[in-house]
PDB file of C-alpha atoms in Angstrom:
ATOM      1  CA  MET A 961     -83.162 -90.285-138.250  1.00  0.00           C
ATOM      2  CA  GLU A 962     -83.388 -94.096-139.148  1.00  0.00           C
ATOM      3  CA  VAL A 963     -83.026 -95.484-142.109  1.00  0.00           C
ATOM      4  CA  VAL A 964     -85.753 -98.344-142.912  1.00  0.00           C
ATOM      5  CA  THR A 965     -85.387-100.868-145.718  1.00  0.00           C
ATOM      6  CA  ILE A 966     -88.172-102.312-147.391  1.00  0.00           C
ATOM      7  CA  GLU A 967     -87.558-105.837-145.786  1.00  0.00           C
ATOM      8  CA  LYS A 968     -87.912-104.221-141.933  1.00  0.00           C
ATOM      9  CA  PHE A 969     -90.630-102.116-143.399  1.00  0.00           C
ATOM     10  CA  ILE A 970     -92.484-104.884-144.378  1.00  0.00           C
ATOM     11  CA  LYS A 971     -91.454-107.242-141.304  1.00  0.00           C
ATOM     12  CA  SER A 972     -92.899-104.307-139.222  1.00  0.00           C
ATOM     13  CA  SER A 973     -96.149-103.477-140.970  1.00  0.00           C
ATOM     14  CA  SER A 974     -99.744-104.549-141.323  1.00  0.00           C
ATOM     15  CA  LEU A 975     -99.111-105.938-144.547  1.00  0.00           C
ATOM     16  CA  GLU A 976    -103.514-106.408-144.889  1.00  0.00           C
ATOM     17  CA  TYR A 977    -103.796-102.482-144.385  1.00  0.00           C
ATOM     18  CA  ASN A 978    -100.759-101.718-146.713  1.00  0.00           C
ATOM     19  CA  MET A 979    -100.216-103.886-149.473  1.00  0.00           C
ATOM     20  CA  PRO A 980    -102.488-103.457-152.605  1.00  0.00           C
ATOM     21  CA  ILE A 981    -102.174-107.028-154.132  1.00  0.00           C
ATOM     22  CA  VAL A 982    -105.682-108.500-153.627  1.00  0.00           C
ATOM     23  CA  SER A 983    -107.072-111.826-153.728  1.00  0.00           C
ATOM     24  CA  LYS A 984    -110.426-110.027-155.644  1.00  0.00           C
ATOM     25  CA  SER A 985    -111.605-111.428-158.953  1.00  0.00           C
ATOM     26  CA  LEU A 986    -112.332-108.668-161.943  1.00  0.00           C
ATOM     27  CA  VAL A 987    -115.664-108.802-160.801  1.00  0.00           C
ATOM     28  CA  GLU A 988    -115.066-107.701-157.821  1.00  0.00           C
ATOM     29  CA  LEU A 989    -112.239-105.145-158.816  1.00  0.00           C
ATOM     30  CA  LEU A 990    -115.172-104.049-161.375  1.00  0.00           C
ATOM     31  CA  GLN A 991    -117.928-103.134-158.468  1.00  0.00           C
ATOM     32  CA  GLU A 992    -115.498-101.453-156.021  1.00  0.00           C
ATOM     33  CA  ILE A 993    -115.695 -98.791-159.030  1.00  0.00           C
ATOM     34  CA  GLU A 994    -119.431 -98.844-159.772  1.00  0.00           C
ATOM     35  CA  GLY A 995    -118.678 -99.587-163.593  1.00  0.00           C
ATOM     36  CA  SER A 996    -118.134-102.819-165.919  1.00  0.00           C
ATOM     37  CA  LYS A 997    -117.918-101.153-169.628  1.00  0.00           C
ATOM     38  CA  CYS A 998    -115.355-102.403-171.742  1.00  0.00           C
ATOM     39  CA  ILE A 999    -113.584 -99.416-173.170  1.00  0.00           C
ATOM     40  CA  PHE A1000    -110.585-100.937-174.849  1.00  0.00           C
ATOM     41  CA  GLN A1001    -109.901-104.658-176.073  1.00  0.00           C
ATOM     42  CA  GLU A1002    -106.558-105.828-178.286  1.00  0.00           C
ATOM     43  CA  THR A1003    -104.778-108.958-178.687  1.00  0.00           C
ATOM     44  CA  ILE A1004    -100.944-108.340-179.952  1.00  0.00           C
ATOM     45  CA  SER A1005     -97.630-110.155-180.002  1.00  0.00           C
ATOM     46  CA  PRO A1006     -94.534-109.700-181.705  1.00  0.00           C
ATOM     47  CA  ASP A1007     -95.441-111.927-185.059  1.00  0.00           C
ATOM     48  CA  SER A1008     -98.570-109.876-185.263  1.00  0.00           C
ATOM     49  CA  ASN A1009     -97.568-106.473-184.900  1.00  0.00           C
ATOM     50  CA  PRO A1010     -94.111-106.405-185.317  1.00  0.00           C
ATOM     51  CA  ASP A1011     -94.169-102.375-185.235  1.00  0.00           C
ATOM     52  CA  LEU A1012     -95.212-102.299-181.809  1.00  0.00           C
ATOM     53  CA  PHE A1013     -92.430-104.298-180.495  1.00  0.00           C
ATOM     54  CA  VAL A1014     -88.985-103.364-179.357  1.00  0.00           C
ATOM     55  CA  ASP A1015     -86.234-105.209-178.166  1.00  0.00           C
ATOM     56  CA  LEU A1016     -85.748-105.547-173.861  1.00  0.00           C
ATOM     57  CA  ALA A1017     -82.524-107.132-172.235  1.00  0.00           C
ATOM     58  CA  THR A1018     -83.359-109.642-169.740  1.00  0.00           C
ATOM     59  CA  THR A1019     -82.186-111.028-166.386  1.00  0.00           C
ATOM     60  CA  ASP A1020     -80.385-114.273-168.171  1.00  0.00           C
ATOM     61  CA  GLY A1021     -78.263-112.266-171.077  1.00  0.00           C
ATOM     62  CA  GLY A1022     -81.244-113.036-173.511  1.00  0.00           C
ATOM     63  CA  SER A1023     -83.685-110.523-174.853  1.00  0.00           C
ATOM     64  CA  THR A1024     -87.453-110.514-175.155  1.00  0.00           C
ATOM     65  CA  ARG A1025     -89.539-108.634-177.253  1.00  0.00           C
ATOM     66  CA  ILE A1026     -92.131-106.015-175.830  1.00  0.00           C
ATOM     67  CA  PRO A1027     -94.806-103.255-176.708  1.00  0.00           C
ATOM     68  CA  ASP A1028     -92.807 -99.714-177.150  1.00  0.00           C
ATOM     69  CA  CYS A1029     -93.515 -96.648-175.373  1.00  0.00           C
ATOM     70  CA  GLN A1030     -96.076 -95.395-177.718  1.00  0.00           C
ATOM     71  CA  TYR A1031     -98.580 -98.534-176.699  1.00  0.00           C
ATOM     72  CA  ARG A1032     -97.905 -97.919-172.888  1.00  0.00           C
ATOM     73  CA  ASP A1033     -98.926 -94.365-173.188  1.00  0.00           C
ATOM     74  CA  LYS A1034    -102.033 -95.268-175.567  1.00  0.00           C
ATOM     75  CA  LEU A1035    -103.036 -97.349-172.686  1.00  0.00           C
ATOM     76  CA  MET A1036    -102.297 -94.529-170.120  1.00  0.00           C
ATOM     77  CA  GLN A1037    -104.212 -92.232-171.974  1.00  0.00           C
ATOM     78  CA  ILE A1038    -107.188 -94.453-172.243  1.00  0.00           C
ATOM     79  CA  ILE A1039    -107.007 -94.617-168.703  1.00  0.00           C
ATOM     80  CA  THR A1040    -106.156 -91.082-167.701  1.00  0.00           C
ATOM     81  CA  PRO A1041    -107.095 -88.818-170.578  1.00  0.00           C
ATOM     82  CA  PHE A1042    -105.362 -85.812-169.424  1.00  0.00           C
ATOM     83  CA  TYR A1043    -102.332 -87.232-169.848  1.00  0.00           C
ATOM     84  CA  LYS A1044    -100.267 -86.298-172.647  1.00  0.00           C
ATOM     85  CA  PRO A1045     -97.254 -88.044-173.185  1.00  0.00           C
ATOM     86  CA  HIS A1046     -93.874 -86.150-173.933  1.00  0.00           C
ATOM     87  CA  ARG A1047     -90.181 -87.253-173.994  1.00  0.00           C
ATOM     88  CA  PHE A1048     -89.060 -84.750-171.672  1.00  0.00           C
ATOM     89  CA  LYS A1049     -87.576 -85.590-168.181  1.00  0.00           C
ATOM     90  CA  TRP A1050     -89.904 -82.853-166.202  1.00  0.00           C
ATOM     91  CA  VAL A1051     -92.987 -84.410-167.640  1.00  0.00           C
ATOM     92  CA  THR A1052     -94.588 -86.826-164.647  1.00  0.00           C
ATOM     93  CA  PRO A1053     -96.621 -89.982-165.944  1.00  0.00           C
ATOM     94  CA  PRO A1054     -99.446 -90.572-163.928  1.00  0.00           C
ATOM     95  CA  ASP A1055     -98.834 -92.841-160.581  1.00  0.00           C
ATOM     96  CA  TYR A1056     -99.520 -95.922-161.968  1.00  0.00           C
ATOM     97  CA  GLU A1057     -97.399 -95.865-164.820  1.00  0.00           C
ATOM     98  CA  PRO A1058     -94.353 -97.787-163.219  1.00  0.00           C
ATOM     99  CA  CYS A1059     -96.561-101.023-162.485  1.00  0.00           C
ATOM    100  CA  LEU A1060     -98.153-100.683-165.918  1.00  0.00           C
ATOM    101  CA  LEU A1061     -94.854-100.947-166.983  1.00  0.00           C
ATOM    102  CA  GLU A1062     -93.870-103.766-165.319  1.00  0.00           C
ATOM    103  CA  ALA A1063     -96.918-105.186-165.754  1.00  0.00           C
ATOM    104  CA  VAL A1064     -96.658-105.052-169.503  1.00  0.00           C
ATOM    105  CA  THR A1065     -93.217-106.345-169.559  1.00  0.00           C
ATOM    106  CA  ASN A1066     -93.966-109.338-167.137  1.00  0.00           C
ATOM    107  CA  ALA A1067     -96.807-110.666-169.377  1.00  0.00           C
ATOM    108  CA  PHE A1068     -94.256-110.891-172.874  1.00  0.00           C
ATOM    109  CA  GLU A1069     -90.865-111.640-170.834  1.00  0.00           C
ATOM    110  CA  ARG A1070     -92.424-114.279-168.268  1.00  0.00           C
ATOM    111  CA  GLY A1071     -95.159-115.104-169.746  1.00  0.00           C
ATOM    112  CA  LYS A1072     -96.200-116.142-173.502  1.00  0.00           C
ATOM    113  CA  PRO A1073     -98.123-113.888-176.421  1.00  0.00           C
ATOM    114  CA  PRO A1074    -100.087-113.032-177.837  1.00  0.00           C
ATOM    115  CA  VAL A1075    -101.272-110.970-174.882  1.00  0.00           C
ATOM    116  CA  THR A1076    -105.008-109.544-174.659  1.00  0.00           C
ATOM    117  CA  PHE A1077    -105.502-105.923-172.748  1.00  0.00           C
ATOM    118  CA  GLN A1078    -108.597-104.672-171.739  1.00  0.00           C
ATOM    119  CA  ILE A1079    -109.643-101.327-169.946  1.00  0.00           C
ATOM    120  CA  PHE A1080    -112.830-101.249-168.093  1.00  0.00           C
ATOM    121  CA  THR A1081    -114.329 -98.120-166.811  1.00  0.00           C
ATOM    122  CA  GLY A1082    -116.746 -96.876-164.013  1.00  0.00           C
ATOM    123  CA  LYS A1083    -117.500 -93.955-162.283  1.00  0.00           C
ATOM    124  CA  LYS A1084    -114.804 -94.760-160.050  1.00  0.00           C
ATOM    125  CA  GLY A1085    -112.034 -95.570-161.801  1.00  0.00           C
ATOM    126  CA  HIS A1086    -110.772 -97.920-163.902  1.00  0.00           C
ATOM    127  CA  VAL A1087    -109.193-101.277-164.279  1.00  0.00           C
ATOM    128  CA  LEU A1088    -106.847-102.543-166.740  1.00  0.00           C
ATOM    129  CA  ARG A1089    -106.399-106.524-167.516  1.00  0.00           C
ATOM    130  CA  ILE A1090    -103.760-108.021-168.798  1.00  0.00           C
ATOM    131  CA  GLU A1091    -103.911-111.761-169.805  1.00  0.00           C
ATOM    132  CA  ASP A1092    -101.214-113.737-171.670  1.00  0.00           C
ATOM    133  CA  SER A1093    -101.084-117.389-173.056  1.00  0.00           C
ATOM    134  CA  GLY A1094     -98.252-118.882-170.751  1.00  0.00           C
ATOM    135  CA  GLU A1095     -98.204-121.385-168.225  1.00  0.00           C
ATOM    136  CA  GLY A1096     -98.750-118.731-165.137  1.00  0.00           C
ATOM    137  CA  PHE A1097     -97.084-118.977-162.216  1.00  0.00           C
ATOM    138  CA  ASP A1098     -97.688-120.252-158.829  1.00  0.00           C
ATOM    139  CA  TYR A1099     -98.709-116.551-157.554  1.00  0.00           C
ATOM    140  CA  GLN A1100     -99.997-117.552-154.162  1.00  0.00           C
ATOM    141  CA  SER A1101     -97.269-118.986-152.933  1.00  0.00           C
ATOM    142  CA  LYS A1102     -94.915-116.028-154.201  1.00  0.00           C
ATOM    143  CA  ILE A1103     -97.334-113.462-152.242  1.00  0.00           C
ATOM    144  CA  ALA A1104     -96.518-115.486-149.395  1.00  0.00           C
ATOM    145  CA  GLU A1105     -93.011-115.276-149.479  1.00  0.00           C
ATOM    146  CA  MET A1106     -93.098-112.095-150.284  1.00  0.00           C
ATOM    147  CA  LYS A1107     -95.606-111.571-147.009  1.00  0.00           C
ATOM    148  CA  SER A1108     -92.886-112.962-145.020  1.00  0.00           C
ATOM    149  CA  GLY A1109     -90.300-110.156-145.574  1.00  0.00           C
ATOM    150  CA  SER A1110     -87.404-112.474-146.934  1.00  0.00           C
ATOM    151  CA  GLU A1111     -85.028-110.588-148.198  1.00  0.00           C
ATOM    152  CA  GLU A1112     -84.079-113.653-150.437  1.00  0.00           C
ATOM    153  CA  PHE A1113     -87.291-113.094-151.776  1.00  0.00           C
ATOM    154  CA  TYR A1114     -86.408-109.508-153.435  1.00  0.00           C
ATOM    155  CA  GLN A1115     -82.766-110.582-154.396  1.00  0.00           C
ATOM    156  CA  ARG A1116     -83.778-113.282-156.934  1.00  0.00           C
ATOM    157  CA  SER A1117     -86.881-112.003-158.281  1.00  0.00           C
ATOM    158  CA  GLY A1118     -90.073-110.391-156.864  1.00  0.00           C
ATOM    159  CA  GLY A1119     -89.562-106.776-158.617  1.00  0.00           C
ATOM    160  CA  GLY A1120     -92.521-106.942-159.937  1.00  0.00           C
ATOM    161  CA  PHE A1121     -94.102-107.356-156.604  1.00  0.00           C
ATOM    162  CA  LYS A1122     -91.903-104.591-154.874  1.00  0.00           C
ATOM    163  CA  THR A1123     -93.690-102.030-157.740  1.00  0.00           C
ATOM    164  CA  PHE A1124     -96.968-102.889-156.731  1.00  0.00           C
ATOM    165  CA  GLU A1125     -96.590-103.017-153.416  1.00  0.00           C
ATOM    166  CA  ARG A1126     -96.132 -99.185-152.926  1.00  0.00           C
ATOM    167  CA  LYS A1127     -98.605 -97.794-155.016  1.00  0.00           C
ATOM    168  CA  PRO A1128    -102.036 -96.767-154.285  1.00  0.00           C
ATOM    169  CA  TYR A1129    -103.479 -98.940-156.328  1.00  0.00           C
ATOM    170  CA  GLN A1130    -105.007-102.530-156.224  1.00  0.00           C
ATOM    171  CA  VAL A1131    -103.672-105.379-158.151  1.00  0.00           C
ATOM    172  CA  SER A1132    -104.685-109.309-158.717  1.00  0.00           C
ATOM    173  CA  TYR A1133    -103.978-112.180-160.209  1.00  0.00           C
ATOM    174  CA  GLU A1134    -106.500-114.816-161.663  1.00  0.00           C
ATOM    175  CA  ILE A1135    -106.970-118.223-163.368  1.00  0.00           C
ATOM    176  CA  LYS A1136    -103.561-119.601-163.062  1.00  0.00           C
ATOM    177  CA  GLY A1137    -101.337-116.702-162.620  1.00  0.00           C
ATOM    178  CA  ASN A1138    -101.258-115.454-166.258  1.00  0.00           C
ATOM    179  CA  VAL A1139    -103.969-112.847-165.834  1.00  0.00           C
ATOM    180  CA  PHE A1140    -102.958-109.791-163.884  1.00  0.00           C
ATOM    181  CA  ASN A1141    -105.691-107.115-162.883  1.00  0.00           C
ATOM    182  CA  LEU A1142    -104.773-103.383-161.783  1.00  0.00           C
ATOM    183  CA  GLN A1143    -107.250-101.298-160.203  1.00  0.00           C
ATOM    184  CA  ILE A1144    -107.083 -97.502-160.653  1.00  0.00           C
ATOM    185  CA  LEU A1145    -109.095 -95.276-158.930  1.00  0.00           C
ATOM    186  CA  ASN A1146    -109.684 -91.409-160.047  1.00  0.00           C
ATOM    187  CA  GLY A1147    -107.401 -89.258-159.562  1.00  0.00           C
ATOM    188  CA  GLN A1148    -104.378 -91.993-158.905  1.00  0.00           C
TER     189      GLN A1148
END
């Protein structure tokens, strides 16, 4: 059996079909889940909520403060009420957990606090919206670079995109790249 690297898979696949990073606004994502009710909104920062944060080592040798696992569990429990967090290896978190972790980390590590979290609900699912106060980034050129299948892209950065592209939900960026939307359909 042939081993296929992620780069080879990307080059040989129809990315429009396989890749959940989409060019959709919050309004479009909410229309797809048939809802618009905001069931949770909170703005946090290490300065105003120091007890919620832990230190995380960064790739440049420094560190940044991100929300602790209890805060991330809180977000997952709002989206998936049957999820009961446990600190044991045999309890499986929801499928979207790696994406949520990456998005929360990026908002504080690459973005700038304060960060606002919103969760919207509808008949078919939820949308998690994360907006940081940073300058954002040119997400359109980064997505184009990822679509090209460049191995260099994944060796430099792009770990978050790698996490987002393999999951069964939709991810979109808005404004100047400092707004992240994660659409999670019921049952995911």
